[in-house]
Tab-separated table of C-alpha atoms in Angstrom:
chain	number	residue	atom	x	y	z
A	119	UNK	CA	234.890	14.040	240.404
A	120	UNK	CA	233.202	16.250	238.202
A	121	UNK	CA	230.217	14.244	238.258
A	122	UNK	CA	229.930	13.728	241.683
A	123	UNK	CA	230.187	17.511	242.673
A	124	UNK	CA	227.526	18.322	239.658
A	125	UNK	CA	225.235	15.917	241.199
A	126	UNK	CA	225.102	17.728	244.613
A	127	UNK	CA	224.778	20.987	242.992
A	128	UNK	CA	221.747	19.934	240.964
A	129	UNK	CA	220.271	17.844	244.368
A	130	UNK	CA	220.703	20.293	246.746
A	131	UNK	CA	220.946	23.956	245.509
A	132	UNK	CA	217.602	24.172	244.450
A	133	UNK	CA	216.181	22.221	247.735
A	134	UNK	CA	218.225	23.926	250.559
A	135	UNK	CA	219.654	27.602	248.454
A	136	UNK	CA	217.968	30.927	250.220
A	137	UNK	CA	219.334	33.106	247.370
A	138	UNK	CA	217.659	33.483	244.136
A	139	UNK	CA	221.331	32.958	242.145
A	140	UNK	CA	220.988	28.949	241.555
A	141	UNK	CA	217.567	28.638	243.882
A	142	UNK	CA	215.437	27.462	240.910
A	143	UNK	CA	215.866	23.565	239.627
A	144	UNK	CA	215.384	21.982	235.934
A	145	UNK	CA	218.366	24.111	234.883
A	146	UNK	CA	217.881	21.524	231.728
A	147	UNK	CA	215.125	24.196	230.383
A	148	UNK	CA	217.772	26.764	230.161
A	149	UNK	CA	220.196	24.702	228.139
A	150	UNK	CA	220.353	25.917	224.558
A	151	UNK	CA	218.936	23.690	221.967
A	152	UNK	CA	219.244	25.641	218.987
A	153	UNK	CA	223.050	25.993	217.103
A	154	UNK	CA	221.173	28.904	215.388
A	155	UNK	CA	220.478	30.794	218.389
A	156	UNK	CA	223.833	29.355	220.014
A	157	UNK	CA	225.928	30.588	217.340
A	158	UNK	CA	224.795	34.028	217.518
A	159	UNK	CA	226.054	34.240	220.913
A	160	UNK	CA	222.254	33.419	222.472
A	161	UNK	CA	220.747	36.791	220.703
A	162	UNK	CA	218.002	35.173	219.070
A	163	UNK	CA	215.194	36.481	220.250
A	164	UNK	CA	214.069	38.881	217.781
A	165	UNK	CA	215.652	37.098	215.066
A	166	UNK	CA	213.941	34.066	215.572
A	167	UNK	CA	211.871	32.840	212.301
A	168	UNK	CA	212.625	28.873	211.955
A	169	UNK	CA	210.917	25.648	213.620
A	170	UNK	CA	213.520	26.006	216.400
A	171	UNK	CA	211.794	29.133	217.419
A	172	UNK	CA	209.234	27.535	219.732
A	173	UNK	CA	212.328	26.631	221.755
A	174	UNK	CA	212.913	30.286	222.314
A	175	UNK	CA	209.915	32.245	221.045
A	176	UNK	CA	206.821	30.727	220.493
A	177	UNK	CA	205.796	33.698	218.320
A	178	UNK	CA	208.344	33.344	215.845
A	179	UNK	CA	206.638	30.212	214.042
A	180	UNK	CA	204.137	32.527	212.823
A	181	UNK	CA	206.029	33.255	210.296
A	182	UNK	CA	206.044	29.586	208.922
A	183	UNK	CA	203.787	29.129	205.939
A	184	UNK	CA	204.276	25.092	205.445
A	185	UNK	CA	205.244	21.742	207.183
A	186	UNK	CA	208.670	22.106	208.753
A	187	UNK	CA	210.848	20.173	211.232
A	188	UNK	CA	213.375	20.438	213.662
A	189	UNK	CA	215.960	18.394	215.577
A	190	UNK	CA	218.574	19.115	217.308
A	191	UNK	CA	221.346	17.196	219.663
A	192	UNK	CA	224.037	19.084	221.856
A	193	UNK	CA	227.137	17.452	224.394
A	194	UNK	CA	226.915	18.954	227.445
A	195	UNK	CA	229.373	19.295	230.571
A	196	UNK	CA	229.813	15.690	232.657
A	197	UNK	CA	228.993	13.676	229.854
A	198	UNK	CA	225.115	15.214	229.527
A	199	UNK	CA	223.336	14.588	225.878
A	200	UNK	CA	221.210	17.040	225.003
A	201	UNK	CA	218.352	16.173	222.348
A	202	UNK	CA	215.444	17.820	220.762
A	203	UNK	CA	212.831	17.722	217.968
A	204	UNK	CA	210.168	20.484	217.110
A	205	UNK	CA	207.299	19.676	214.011
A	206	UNK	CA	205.263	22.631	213.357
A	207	UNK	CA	201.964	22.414	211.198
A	208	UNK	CA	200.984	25.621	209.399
A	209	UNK	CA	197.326	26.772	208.410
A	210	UNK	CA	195.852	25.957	211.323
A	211	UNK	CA	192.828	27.664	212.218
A	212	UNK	CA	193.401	29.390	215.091
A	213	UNK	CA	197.396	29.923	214.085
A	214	UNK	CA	200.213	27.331	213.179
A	215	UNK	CA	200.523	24.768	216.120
A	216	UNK	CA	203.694	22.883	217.044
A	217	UNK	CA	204.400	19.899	218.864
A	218	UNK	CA	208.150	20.355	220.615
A	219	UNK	CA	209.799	17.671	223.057
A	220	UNK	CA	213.595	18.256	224.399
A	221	UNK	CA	215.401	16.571	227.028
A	222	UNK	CA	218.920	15.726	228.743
A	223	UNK	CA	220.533	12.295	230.008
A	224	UNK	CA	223.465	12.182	232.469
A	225	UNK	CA	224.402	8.561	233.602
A	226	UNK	CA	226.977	7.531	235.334
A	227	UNK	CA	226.781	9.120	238.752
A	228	UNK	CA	228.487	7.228	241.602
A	229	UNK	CA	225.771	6.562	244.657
A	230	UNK	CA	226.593	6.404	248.468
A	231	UNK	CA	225.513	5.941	251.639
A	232	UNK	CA	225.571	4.978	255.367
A	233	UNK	CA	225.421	1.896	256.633
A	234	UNK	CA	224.348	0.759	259.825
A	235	UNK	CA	227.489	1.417	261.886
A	236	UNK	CA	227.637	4.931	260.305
A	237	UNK	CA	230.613	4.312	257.417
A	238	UNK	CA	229.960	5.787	254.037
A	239	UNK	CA	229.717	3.104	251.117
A	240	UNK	CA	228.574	2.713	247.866
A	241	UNK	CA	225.233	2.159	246.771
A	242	UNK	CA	226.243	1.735	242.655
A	243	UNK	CA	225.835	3.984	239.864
A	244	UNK	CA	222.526	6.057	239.085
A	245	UNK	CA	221.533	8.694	236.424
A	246	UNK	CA	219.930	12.028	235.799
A	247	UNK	CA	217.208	12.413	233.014
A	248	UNK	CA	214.741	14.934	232.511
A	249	UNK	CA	212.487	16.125	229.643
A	250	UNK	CA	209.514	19.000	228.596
A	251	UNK	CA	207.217	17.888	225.963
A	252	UNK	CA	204.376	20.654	224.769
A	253	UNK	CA	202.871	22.166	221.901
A	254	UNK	CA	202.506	25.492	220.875
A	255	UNK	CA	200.343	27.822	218.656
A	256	UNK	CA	201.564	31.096	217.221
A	257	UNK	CA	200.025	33.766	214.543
A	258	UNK	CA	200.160	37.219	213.441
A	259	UNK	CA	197.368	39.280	214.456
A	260	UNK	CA	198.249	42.271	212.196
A	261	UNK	CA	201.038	42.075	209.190
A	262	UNK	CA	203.605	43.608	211.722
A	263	UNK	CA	202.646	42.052	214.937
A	264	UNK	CA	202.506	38.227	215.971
A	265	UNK	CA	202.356	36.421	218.873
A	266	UNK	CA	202.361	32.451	220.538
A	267	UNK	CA	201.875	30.487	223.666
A	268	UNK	CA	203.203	27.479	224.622
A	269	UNK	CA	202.224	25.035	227.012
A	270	UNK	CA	205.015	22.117	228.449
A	271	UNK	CA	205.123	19.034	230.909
A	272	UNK	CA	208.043	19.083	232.747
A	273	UNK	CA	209.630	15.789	234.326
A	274	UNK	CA	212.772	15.532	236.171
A	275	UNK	CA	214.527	11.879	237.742
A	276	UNK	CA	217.354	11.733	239.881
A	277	UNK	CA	218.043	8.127	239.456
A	278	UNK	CA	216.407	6.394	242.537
A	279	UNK	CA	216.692	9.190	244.813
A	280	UNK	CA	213.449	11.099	243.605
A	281	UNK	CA	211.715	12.287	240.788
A	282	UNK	CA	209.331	15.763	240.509
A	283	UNK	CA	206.785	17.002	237.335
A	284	UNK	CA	205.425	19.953	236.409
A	285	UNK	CA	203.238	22.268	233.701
A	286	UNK	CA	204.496	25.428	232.798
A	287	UNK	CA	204.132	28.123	229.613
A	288	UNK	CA	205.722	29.870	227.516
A	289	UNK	CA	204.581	33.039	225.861
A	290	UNK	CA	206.305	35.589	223.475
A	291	UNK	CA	205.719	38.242	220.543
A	292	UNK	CA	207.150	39.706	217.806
A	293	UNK	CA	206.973	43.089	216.321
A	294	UNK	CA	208.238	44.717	212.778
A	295	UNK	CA	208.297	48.394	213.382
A	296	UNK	CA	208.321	50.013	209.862
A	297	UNK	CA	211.701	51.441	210.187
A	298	UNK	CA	214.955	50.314	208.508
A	299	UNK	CA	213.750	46.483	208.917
A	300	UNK	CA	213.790	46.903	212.558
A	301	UNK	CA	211.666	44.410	214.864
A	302	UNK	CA	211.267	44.196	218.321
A	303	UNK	CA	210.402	40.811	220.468
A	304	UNK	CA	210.016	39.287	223.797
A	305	UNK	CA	209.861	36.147	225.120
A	306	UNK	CA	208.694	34.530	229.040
A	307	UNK	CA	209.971	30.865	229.704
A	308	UNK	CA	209.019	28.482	232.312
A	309	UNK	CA	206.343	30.001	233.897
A	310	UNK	CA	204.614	27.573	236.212
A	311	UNK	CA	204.183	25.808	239.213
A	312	UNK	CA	206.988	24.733	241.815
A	313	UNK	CA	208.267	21.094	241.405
A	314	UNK	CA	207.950	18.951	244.297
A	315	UNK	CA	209.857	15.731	244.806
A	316	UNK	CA	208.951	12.486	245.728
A	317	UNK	CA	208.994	10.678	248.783
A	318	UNK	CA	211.499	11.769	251.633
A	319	UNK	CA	214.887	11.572	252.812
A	320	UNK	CA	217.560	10.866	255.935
A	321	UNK	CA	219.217	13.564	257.236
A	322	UNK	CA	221.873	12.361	259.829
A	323	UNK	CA	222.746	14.212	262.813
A	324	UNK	CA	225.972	14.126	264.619
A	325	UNK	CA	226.268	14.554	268.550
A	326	UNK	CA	229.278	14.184	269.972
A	327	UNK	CA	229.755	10.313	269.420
A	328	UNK	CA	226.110	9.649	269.024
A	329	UNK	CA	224.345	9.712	265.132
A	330	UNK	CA	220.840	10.003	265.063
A	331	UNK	CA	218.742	9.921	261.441
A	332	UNK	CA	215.535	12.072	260.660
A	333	UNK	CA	213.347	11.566	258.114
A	334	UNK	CA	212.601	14.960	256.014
A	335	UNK	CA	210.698	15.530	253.003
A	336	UNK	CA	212.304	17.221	249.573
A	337	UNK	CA	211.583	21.115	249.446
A	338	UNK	CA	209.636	22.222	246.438
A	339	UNK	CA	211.650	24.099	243.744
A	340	UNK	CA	211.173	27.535	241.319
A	341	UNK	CA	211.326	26.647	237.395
A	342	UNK	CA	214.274	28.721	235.885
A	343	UNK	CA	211.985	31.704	234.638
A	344	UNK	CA	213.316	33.693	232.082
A	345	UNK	CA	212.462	37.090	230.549
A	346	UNK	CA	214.075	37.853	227.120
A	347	UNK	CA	214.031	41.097	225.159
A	348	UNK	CA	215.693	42.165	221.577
A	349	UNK	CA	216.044	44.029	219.043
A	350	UNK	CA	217.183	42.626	215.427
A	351	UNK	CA	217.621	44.157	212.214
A	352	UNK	CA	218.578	43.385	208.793
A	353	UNK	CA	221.477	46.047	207.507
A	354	UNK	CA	221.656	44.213	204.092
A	355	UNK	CA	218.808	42.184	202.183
A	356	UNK	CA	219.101	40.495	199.097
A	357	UNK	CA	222.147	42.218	197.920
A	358	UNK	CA	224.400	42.012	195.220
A	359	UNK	CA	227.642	40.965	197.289
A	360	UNK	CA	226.271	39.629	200.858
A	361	UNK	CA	222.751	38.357	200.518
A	362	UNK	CA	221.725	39.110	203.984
A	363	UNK	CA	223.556	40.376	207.504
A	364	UNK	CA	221.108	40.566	210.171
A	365	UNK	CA	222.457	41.942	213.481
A	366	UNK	CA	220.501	41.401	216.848
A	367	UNK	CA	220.626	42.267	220.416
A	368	UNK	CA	219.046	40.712	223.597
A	369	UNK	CA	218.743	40.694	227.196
A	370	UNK	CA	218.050	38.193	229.434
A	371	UNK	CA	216.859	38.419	232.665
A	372	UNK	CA	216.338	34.957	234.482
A	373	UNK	CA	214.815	34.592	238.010
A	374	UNK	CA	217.700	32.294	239.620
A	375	UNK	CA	220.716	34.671	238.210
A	376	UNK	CA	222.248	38.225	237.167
A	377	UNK	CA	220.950	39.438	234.392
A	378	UNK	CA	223.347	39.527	231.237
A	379	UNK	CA	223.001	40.720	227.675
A	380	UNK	CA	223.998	39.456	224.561
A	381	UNK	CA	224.820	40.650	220.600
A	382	UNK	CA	225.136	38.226	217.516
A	383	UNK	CA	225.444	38.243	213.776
A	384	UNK	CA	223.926	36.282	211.106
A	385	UNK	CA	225.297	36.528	207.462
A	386	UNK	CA	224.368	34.731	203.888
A	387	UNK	CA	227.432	35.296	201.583
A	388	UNK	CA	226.113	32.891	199.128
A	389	UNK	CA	223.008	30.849	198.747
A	390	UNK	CA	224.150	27.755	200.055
A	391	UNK	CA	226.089	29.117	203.846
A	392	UNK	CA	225.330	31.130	206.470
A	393	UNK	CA	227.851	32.171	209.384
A	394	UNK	CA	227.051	33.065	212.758
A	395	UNK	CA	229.040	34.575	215.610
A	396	UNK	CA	228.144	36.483	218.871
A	397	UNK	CA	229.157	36.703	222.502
A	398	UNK	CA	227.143	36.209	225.614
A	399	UNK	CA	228.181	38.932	228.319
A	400	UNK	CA	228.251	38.352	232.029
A	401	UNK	CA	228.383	35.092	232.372
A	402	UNK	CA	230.693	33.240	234.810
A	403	UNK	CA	231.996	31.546	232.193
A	404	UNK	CA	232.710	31.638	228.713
A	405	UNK	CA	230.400	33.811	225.984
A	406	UNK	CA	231.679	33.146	222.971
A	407	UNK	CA	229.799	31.726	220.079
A	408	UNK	CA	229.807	30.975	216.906
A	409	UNK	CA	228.107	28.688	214.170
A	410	UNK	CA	227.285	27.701	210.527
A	411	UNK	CA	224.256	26.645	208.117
A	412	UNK	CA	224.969	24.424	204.951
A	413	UNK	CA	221.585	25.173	203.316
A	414	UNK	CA	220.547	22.195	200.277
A	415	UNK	CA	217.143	23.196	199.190
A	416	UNK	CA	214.441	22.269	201.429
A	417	UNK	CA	216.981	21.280	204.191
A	418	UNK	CA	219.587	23.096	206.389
A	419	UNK	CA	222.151	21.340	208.305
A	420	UNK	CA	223.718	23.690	211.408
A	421	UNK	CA	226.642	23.233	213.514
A	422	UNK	CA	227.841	26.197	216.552
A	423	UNK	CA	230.426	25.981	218.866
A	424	UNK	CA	229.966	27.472	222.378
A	425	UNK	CA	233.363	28.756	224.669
A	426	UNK	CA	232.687	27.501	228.432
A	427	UNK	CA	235.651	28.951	229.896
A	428	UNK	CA	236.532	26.554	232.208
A	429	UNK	CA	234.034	23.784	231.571
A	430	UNK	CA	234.326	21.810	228.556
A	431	UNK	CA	232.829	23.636	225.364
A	432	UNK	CA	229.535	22.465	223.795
A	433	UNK	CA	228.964	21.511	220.618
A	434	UNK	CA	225.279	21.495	219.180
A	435	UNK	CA	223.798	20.216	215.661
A	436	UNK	CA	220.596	20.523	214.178
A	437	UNK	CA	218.663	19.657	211.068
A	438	UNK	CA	215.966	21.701	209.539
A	439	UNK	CA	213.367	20.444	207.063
A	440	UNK	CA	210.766	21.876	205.566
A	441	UNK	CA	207.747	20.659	202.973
């Protein structure tokens, strides 16, 4: 049941909605791909430093100085797998360029239809894919400031209902103010153009007795843009008991939704493990987060748990390697 009521919601809120809460389609591109970011309750912005920052902030892989890479994979609500992979190359010319891909698969959906007397039956099972593959470029301009750009094709399927593609960017930049290990960042995602499905479909109209079909083409959808804004700073560096706590604050202001806020905390007790927790305010459901890094050298293994209230809670994990 679940699946079949998810599957109207993402086929017809974003062709037939009026309102901006749930008018935009690809909701996909505002699924979390990071356990980092996740774990710290979704304020990552300003902390954001790793390869998985061109999933968030394309400016934050300025600050990587050698070959790194990034993959991720997440459950998601009705059965939805959630993977991802980001390789960034530093020393680059004009900055350090990435090359990012993410997607989601949902199978299992149950089709139906009218026949020609006008009873519903089944047309078999279909699924629900979609993916953004881009690259990006990021560098600092000054020692304090940095910034990137990122540029994504977008390509959602419904199964054999319809399909729709787009381009979009995203842009964001990063700012160490002087004081107390304070920086500052922002981030845009998704701008770009509507997506417009395929081909066209039936729309059956009752009269009394009589049914009548008209053919109608798909309307074209909004991306989900989203504006983020943070503030992060480290309260203790290298020290004797805690290596690091880093504390960080965001808000997050999409176009299809309410804006919300969130607050996280990163800390490195020893060498070897980091711990993450945060919470994610004003969403309809759930906010919690929280998450862990088992760090072996050159590689970091991370794990977060995500509260969904009512929906089934996510699990993401991620690998991080760098040369």
């Amino acid at each position: 049941m679940l699946k079949k009521l998810l599957i109207i919601a993402l086929m017809s809120a974003p062709l037939y909605s009026q309102v901006p809460v749930g008018s935009a389609g690809a909701k996909f591109l505002s699924i979390s791909v990071t356990p980092r970011a996740s774990g710290m309750g979704d304020a990552f912005v300003a902390v954001a430093n790793d390869p998985s920052s061109i999933f968030w902030n394309p400016a934050g892989i300025a600050h990587l100085r050698q070959f790194a890479f990034f993959t991720s994979y997440s459950n998601w609500i009705a059965d939805g797998r959630v993977p991802a992979f980001a390789v960034i190359f530093p020393k680059y010319p004009i900055g350090t360029f990435s090359v990012f891909a993410s997607g989601i698969y949902m199978g299992g959906f149950e089709g139906v239809a009218f026949d020609e007397n006008h009873n519903i039956v089944e047309t078999g099972t279909f699924s629900y894919s979609a993916m953004q593959l881009g690259f990006g470029v990021s560098r600092f301009y000054t020692d304090k400031f940095a910034a990137g750009v990122a540029v994504k094709f977008i390509d959602e399927n419904l199964g054999n209902v319809t399909s729709a593609y787009s381009v979009a960017i995203d842009a964001g930049t990063y700012f160490y103010t002087g004081f107390k290990d304070i920086r500052v960042a922002m981030s845009l995602q998704n701008l770009g153009a509507d997506m417009s499905p395929k081909g066209e479909y039936d729309l059956w109209i009752m009269k009394g007795s009589q049914v009548t079909t008209e053919k109608r083409k798909y309307q074209s959808y909004s991306l989900p843009l989203t504006f983020r804004l943070g503030l992060a700073r480290d309260f203790i560096k290298n020290g004797n008991k805690i290596k690091r706590l880093t504390g960080s604050v965001e808000i997050i202001n999409p176009k299809d939704n309410r804006e919300s806020f969130a607050i996280g905390f990163e800390m490195q007790p020893v060498e070897i493990l980091t711990l993450r927790a945060g919470y994610h305010f004003n969403l309809d459901e759930g906010g919690f987060g929280a998450g862990a890094s088992f760090n072996l050298g050159n590689k970091r293994f991370d794990i977060s748990y995500n509260d969904f209230g009512h929906l089934p809670d996510v699990v993401r994990l991620g690998i991080v390697f760098a040369k």
